[in-house]
Coordinates of C-alpha atoms in Angstrom, one line a residue:
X189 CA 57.0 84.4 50.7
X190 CA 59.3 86.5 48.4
X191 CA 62.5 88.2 49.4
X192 CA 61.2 91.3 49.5
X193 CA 57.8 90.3 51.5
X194 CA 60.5 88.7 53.7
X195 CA 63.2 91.6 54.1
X196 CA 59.9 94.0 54.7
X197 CA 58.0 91.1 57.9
X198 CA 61.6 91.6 59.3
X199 CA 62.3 95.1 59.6
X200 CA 58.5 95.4 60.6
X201 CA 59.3 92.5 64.0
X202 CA 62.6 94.5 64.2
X203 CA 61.1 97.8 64.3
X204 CA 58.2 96.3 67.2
X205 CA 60.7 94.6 69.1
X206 CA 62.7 98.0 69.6
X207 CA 59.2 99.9 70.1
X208 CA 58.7 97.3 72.7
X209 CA 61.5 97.4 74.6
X210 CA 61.8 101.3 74.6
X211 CA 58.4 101.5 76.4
X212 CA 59.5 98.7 78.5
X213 CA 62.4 101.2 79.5
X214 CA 60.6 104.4 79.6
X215 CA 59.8 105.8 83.1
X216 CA 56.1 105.5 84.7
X217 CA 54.3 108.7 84.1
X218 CA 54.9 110.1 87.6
X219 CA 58.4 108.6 88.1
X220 CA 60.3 111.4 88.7
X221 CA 63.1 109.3 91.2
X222 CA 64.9 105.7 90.7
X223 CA 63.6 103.8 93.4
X224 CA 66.2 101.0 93.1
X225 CA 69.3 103.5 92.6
X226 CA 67.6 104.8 96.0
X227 CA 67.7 101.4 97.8
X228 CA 71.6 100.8 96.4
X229 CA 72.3 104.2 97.6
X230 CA 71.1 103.3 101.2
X231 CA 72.2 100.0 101.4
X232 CA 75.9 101.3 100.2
X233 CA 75.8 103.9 102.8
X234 CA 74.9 101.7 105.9
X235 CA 77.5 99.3 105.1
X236 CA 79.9 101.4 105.9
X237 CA 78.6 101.3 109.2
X238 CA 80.9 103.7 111.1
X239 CA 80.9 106.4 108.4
X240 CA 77.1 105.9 108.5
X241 CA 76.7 106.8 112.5
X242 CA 78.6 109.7 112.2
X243 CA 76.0 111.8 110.0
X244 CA 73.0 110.5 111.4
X245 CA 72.6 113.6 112.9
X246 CA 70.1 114.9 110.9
X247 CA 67.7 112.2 110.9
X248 CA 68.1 111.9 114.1
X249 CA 67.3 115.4 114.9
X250 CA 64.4 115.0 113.0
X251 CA 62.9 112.1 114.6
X252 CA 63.3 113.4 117.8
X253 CA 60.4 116.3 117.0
X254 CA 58.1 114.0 115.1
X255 CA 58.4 111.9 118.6
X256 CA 57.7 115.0 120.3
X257 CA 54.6 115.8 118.2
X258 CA 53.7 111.8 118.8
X259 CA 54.2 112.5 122.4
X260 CA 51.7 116.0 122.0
X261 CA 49.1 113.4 121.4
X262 CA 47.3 112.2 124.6
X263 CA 47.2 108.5 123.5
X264 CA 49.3 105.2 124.0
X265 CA 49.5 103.3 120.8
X266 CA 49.3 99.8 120.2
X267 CA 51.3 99.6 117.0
X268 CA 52.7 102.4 115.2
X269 CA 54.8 101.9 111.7
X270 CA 57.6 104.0 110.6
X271 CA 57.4 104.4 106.7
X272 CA 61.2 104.7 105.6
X273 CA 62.6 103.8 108.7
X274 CA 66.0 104.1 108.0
X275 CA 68.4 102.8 110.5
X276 CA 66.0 102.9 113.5
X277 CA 66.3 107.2 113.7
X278 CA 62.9 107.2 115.6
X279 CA 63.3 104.2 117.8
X280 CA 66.0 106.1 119.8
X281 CA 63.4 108.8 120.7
X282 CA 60.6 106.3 121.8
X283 CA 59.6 103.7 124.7
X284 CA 57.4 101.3 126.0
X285 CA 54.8 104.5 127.8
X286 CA 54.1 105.7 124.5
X287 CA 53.5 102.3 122.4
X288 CA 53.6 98.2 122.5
X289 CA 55.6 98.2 119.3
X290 CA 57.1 100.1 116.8
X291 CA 57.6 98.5 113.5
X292 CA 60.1 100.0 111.0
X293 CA 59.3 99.5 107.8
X294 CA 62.2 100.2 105.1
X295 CA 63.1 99.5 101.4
X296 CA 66.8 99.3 102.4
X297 CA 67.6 95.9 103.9
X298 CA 70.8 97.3 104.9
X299 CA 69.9 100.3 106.1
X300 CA 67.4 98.2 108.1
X301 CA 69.7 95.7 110.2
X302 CA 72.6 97.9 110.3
X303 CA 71.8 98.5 113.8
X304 CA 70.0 94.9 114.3
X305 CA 71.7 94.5 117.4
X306 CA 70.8 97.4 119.3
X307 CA 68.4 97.3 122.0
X308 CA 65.6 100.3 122.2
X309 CA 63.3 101.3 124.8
X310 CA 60.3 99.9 122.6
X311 CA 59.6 96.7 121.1
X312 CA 60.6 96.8 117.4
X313 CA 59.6 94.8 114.4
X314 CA 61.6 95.2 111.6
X315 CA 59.7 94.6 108.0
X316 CA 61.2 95.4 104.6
X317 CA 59.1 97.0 102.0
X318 CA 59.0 99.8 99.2
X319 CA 57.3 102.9 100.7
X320 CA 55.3 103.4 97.2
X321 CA 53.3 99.8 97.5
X322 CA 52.5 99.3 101.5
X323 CA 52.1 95.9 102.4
X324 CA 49.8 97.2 105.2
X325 CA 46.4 95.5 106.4
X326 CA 43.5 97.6 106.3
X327 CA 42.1 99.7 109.3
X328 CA 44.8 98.1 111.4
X329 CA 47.0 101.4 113.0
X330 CA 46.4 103.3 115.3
X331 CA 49.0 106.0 114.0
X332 CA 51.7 105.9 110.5
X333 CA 54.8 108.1 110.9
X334 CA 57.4 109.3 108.4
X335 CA 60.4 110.9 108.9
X336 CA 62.8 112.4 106.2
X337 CA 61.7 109.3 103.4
X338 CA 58.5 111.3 101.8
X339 CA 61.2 113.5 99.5
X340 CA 62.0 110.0 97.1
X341 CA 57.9 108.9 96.8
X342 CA 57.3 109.1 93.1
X343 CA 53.4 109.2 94.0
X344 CA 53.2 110.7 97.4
X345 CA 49.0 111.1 97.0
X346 CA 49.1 107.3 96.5
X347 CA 51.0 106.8 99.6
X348 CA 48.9 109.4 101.8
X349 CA 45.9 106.9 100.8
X350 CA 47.4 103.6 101.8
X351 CA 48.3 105.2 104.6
X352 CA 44.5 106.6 105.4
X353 CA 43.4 103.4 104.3
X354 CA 45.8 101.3 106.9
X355 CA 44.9 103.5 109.9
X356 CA 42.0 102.9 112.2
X357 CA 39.0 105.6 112.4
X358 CA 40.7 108.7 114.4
X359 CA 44.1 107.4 113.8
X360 CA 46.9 109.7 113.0
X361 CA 49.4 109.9 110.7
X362 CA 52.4 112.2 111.5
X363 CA 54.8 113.1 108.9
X364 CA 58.5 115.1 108.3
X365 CA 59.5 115.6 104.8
X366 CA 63.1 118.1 103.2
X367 CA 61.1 121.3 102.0
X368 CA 61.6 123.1 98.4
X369 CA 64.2 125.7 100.3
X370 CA 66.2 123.0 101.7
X371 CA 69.7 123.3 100.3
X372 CA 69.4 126.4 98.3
X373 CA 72.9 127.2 98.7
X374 CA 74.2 124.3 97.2
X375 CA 71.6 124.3 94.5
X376 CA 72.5 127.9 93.9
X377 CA 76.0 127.7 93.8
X378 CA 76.2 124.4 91.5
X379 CA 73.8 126.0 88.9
X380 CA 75.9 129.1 88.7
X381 CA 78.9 126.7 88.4
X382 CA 77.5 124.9 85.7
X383 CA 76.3 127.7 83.9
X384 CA 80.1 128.9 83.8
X385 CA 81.5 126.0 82.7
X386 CA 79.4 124.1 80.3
X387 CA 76.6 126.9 79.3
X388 CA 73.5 125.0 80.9
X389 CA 72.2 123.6 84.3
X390 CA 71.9 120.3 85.0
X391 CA 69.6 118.2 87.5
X392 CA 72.5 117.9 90.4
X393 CA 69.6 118.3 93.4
X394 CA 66.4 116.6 93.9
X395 CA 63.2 118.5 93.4
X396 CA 61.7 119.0 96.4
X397 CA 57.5 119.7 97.5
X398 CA 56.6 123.3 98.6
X399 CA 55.1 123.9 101.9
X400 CA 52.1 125.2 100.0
X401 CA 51.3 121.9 98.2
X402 CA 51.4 119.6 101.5
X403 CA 48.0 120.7 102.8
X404 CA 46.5 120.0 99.6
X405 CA 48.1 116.4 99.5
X406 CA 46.9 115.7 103.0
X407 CA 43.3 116.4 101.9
X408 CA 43.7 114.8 98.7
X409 CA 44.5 111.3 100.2
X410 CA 41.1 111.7 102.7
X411 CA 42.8 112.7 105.7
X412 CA 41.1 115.5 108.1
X413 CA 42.2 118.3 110.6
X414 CA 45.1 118.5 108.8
X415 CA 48.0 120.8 110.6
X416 CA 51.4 121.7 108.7
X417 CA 54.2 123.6 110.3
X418 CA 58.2 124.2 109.1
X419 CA 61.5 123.9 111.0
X420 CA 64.7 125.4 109.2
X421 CA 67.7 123.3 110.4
X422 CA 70.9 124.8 109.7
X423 CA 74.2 122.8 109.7
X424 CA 78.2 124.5 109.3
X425 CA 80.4 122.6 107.5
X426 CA 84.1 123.0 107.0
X427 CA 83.6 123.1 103.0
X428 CA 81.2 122.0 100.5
X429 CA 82.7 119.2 99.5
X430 CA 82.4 118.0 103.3
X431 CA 78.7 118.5 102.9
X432 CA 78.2 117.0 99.9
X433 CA 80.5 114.4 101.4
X434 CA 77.9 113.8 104.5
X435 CA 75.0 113.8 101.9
X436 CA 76.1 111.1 100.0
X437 CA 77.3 109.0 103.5
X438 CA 73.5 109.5 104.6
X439 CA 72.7 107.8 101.5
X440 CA 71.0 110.8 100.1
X441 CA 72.6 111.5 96.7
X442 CA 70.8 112.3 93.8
X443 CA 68.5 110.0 92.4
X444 CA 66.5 111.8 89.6
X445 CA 65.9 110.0 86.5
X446 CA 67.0 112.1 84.2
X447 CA 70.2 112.9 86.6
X448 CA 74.1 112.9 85.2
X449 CA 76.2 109.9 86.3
X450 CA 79.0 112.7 87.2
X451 CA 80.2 116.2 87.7
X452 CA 83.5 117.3 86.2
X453 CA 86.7 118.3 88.8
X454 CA 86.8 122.0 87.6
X455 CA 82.6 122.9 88.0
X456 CA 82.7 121.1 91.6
X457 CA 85.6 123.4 92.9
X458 CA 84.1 126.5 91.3
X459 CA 80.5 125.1 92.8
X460 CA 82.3 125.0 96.2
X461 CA 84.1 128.9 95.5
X462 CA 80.9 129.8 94.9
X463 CA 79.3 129.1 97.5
X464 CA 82.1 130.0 100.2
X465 CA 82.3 133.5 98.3
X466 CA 78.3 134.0 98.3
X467 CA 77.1 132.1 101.3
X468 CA 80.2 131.7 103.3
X469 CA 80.2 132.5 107.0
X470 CA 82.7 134.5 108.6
X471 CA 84.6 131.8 110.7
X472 CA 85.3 130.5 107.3
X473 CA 82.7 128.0 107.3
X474 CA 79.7 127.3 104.9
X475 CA 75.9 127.3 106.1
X476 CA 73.8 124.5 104.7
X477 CA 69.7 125.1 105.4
X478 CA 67.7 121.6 105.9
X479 CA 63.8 123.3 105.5
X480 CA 61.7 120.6 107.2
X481 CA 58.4 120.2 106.9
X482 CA 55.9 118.5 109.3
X483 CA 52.3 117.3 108.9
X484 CA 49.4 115.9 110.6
X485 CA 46.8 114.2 109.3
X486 CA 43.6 112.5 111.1
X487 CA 41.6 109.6 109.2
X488 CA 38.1 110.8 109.3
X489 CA 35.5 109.5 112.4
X490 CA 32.3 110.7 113.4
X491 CA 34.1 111.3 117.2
X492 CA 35.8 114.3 115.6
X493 CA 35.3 118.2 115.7
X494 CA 32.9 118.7 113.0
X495 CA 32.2 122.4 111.5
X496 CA 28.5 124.1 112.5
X497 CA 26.1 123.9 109.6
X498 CA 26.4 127.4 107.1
X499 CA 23.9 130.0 108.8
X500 CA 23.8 128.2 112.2
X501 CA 25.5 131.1 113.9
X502 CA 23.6 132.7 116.6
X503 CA 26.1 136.0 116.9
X504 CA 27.3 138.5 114.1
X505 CA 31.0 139.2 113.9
X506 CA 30.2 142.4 112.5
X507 CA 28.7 143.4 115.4
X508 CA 31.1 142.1 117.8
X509 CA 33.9 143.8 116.0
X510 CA 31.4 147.1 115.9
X511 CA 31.3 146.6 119.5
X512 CA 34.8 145.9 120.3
X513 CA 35.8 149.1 118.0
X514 CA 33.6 151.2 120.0
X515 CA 35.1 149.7 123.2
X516 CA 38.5 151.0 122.1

């Protein structure tokens, strides 16, 4: 082979090798977050256990009313899974008249034993696994619930399917996911700051799902008789530096892809001026808004309310309201 053909075979292998490894690197098509900066975050945060227990609040919080929507449900379970368990949030809110076990499944294996030693009012299995592939056997749940891990699924139609696909005819999954409005003061007040200071906004909060787009993910994934309410949680802080200090103890800093490994000193302070000049309270502290939003979905079973055939109806609601109008 001659120089030349030589120089020419090793810039092509060159040239494929770096091809190669830059699609290696490239992100999945609908991988918007870094699952294993996720896990690192989590597992970071629960090791510093006391820190950790001290802003559990909010998941806490949150568990609570998906236990009370659990509890709206006339049925003792068998075995119901916690997708993104956390630190055992829901298993505080639960006993043994509601279920036979609980079983908290969690990416985090710190997050996961950081409270191994606790005792519950419910039997609890513990099982470590990412919430995007669900090592779940099929039909085999009576009810799936998530509470405040839904917001870092790169493919949250994909997950809503393993889910339906795990749970029994006329089980339930229950669900309670951070809302598009959540944190709009922070998001707010960084954007402005960055705007001041280096000319452009940069990706310092997570996108989020709208309340609009649930419902049509609940029916995408096959489940039925779908229900999807909001909460607005609202939390003071002293500053925003103590909330984004809480944030990033509950293991819930920014994992976007694309996101910057820092924020300078000066756009952080003007973030937090910001914020305390636009959505400051009067006591001097600063209002941060947690949107949560719950859903319900049914896997589908013959048992269940079905809708009348089209042109069944025996009554016309114009008359009635003709009626009623008259009546008036």
């Amino acid at each position: 082979m001659s120089k030349a053909a030589q120089w020419n075979f090793r810039a092509y292998s060159t040239g494929k090798e770096k091809a190669r490894e830059f699609i290696e690197k490239a992100p999945a098509p609908f991988e918007v977050f870094d699952r294993k900066a996720k896990r690192m975050q989590r597992d970071r945060a629960a090791s510093r256990v006391q820190e950790s227990r001290e802003v559990d609040y909010l998941r806490d919080e949150v568990a609570a009313r998906v236990a009370d929507r659990l509890l709206d449900i006339k049925r003792r379970y068998h075995t119901v899974v916690e997708i993104g368990a956390g630190c055992g949030h829901l298993a505080k809110s639960v006993d043994d008249d509601m279920m036979d076990k609980l079983v908290m499944y969690e990416m985090a294996k710190g997050a996961l034993e950081r409270d191994a030693d606790k005792e519950y009012m419910v039997d609890v299995e513990r099982r470590q696994g990412d919430e995007e592939n669900l090592a779940l056997e099929p039909e085999s749940l009576d009810a799936v619930v998530s509470s405040l891990s839904m917001h870092w699924v790169n493919d949250l139609p994909g997950m809503l399917i393993q889910i339906r696909k795990a749970l029994v005819p006329d089980g339930v999954f229950i669900g309670a996911m951070i809302g598009g409005d959540s944190l709009f003061e922070l998001r707010t007040s960084l954007q402005l700051a960055d705007l001041d200071r280096d000319g452009g906004i940069a990706a310092r909060v997570s996108p989020l799902t709208n309340t609009r787009d649930v419902g049509s993910l609940i029916n995408r994934a096959g489940l039925t008789l779908s229900t999807v309410d909001v909460d607005n949680i609202v939390v003071n802080y002293p500053s925003m530096l103590h909330l984004v200090s809480d944030i990033n103890a509950m293991g819930e800093g920014n994992a976007v892809v694309q996101r910057l490994p820092f924020i300078k000193r000066d756009s952080l302070l003007a973030a937090s001026a910001i914020y305390k000049e636009m959505h400051g309270n009067e006591d001097g502290t600063i209002p941060a808004t947690f949107q949560i939003i719950y859903m319900i979905g049914w896997k589908p079973d013959p048992s269940q309310p079905q809708p009348l055939p089209r042109g069944s109806g025996e009554v016309s609601l114009g008359e009635m309201f003709d009626s009623s109008s008259h009546k008036l």
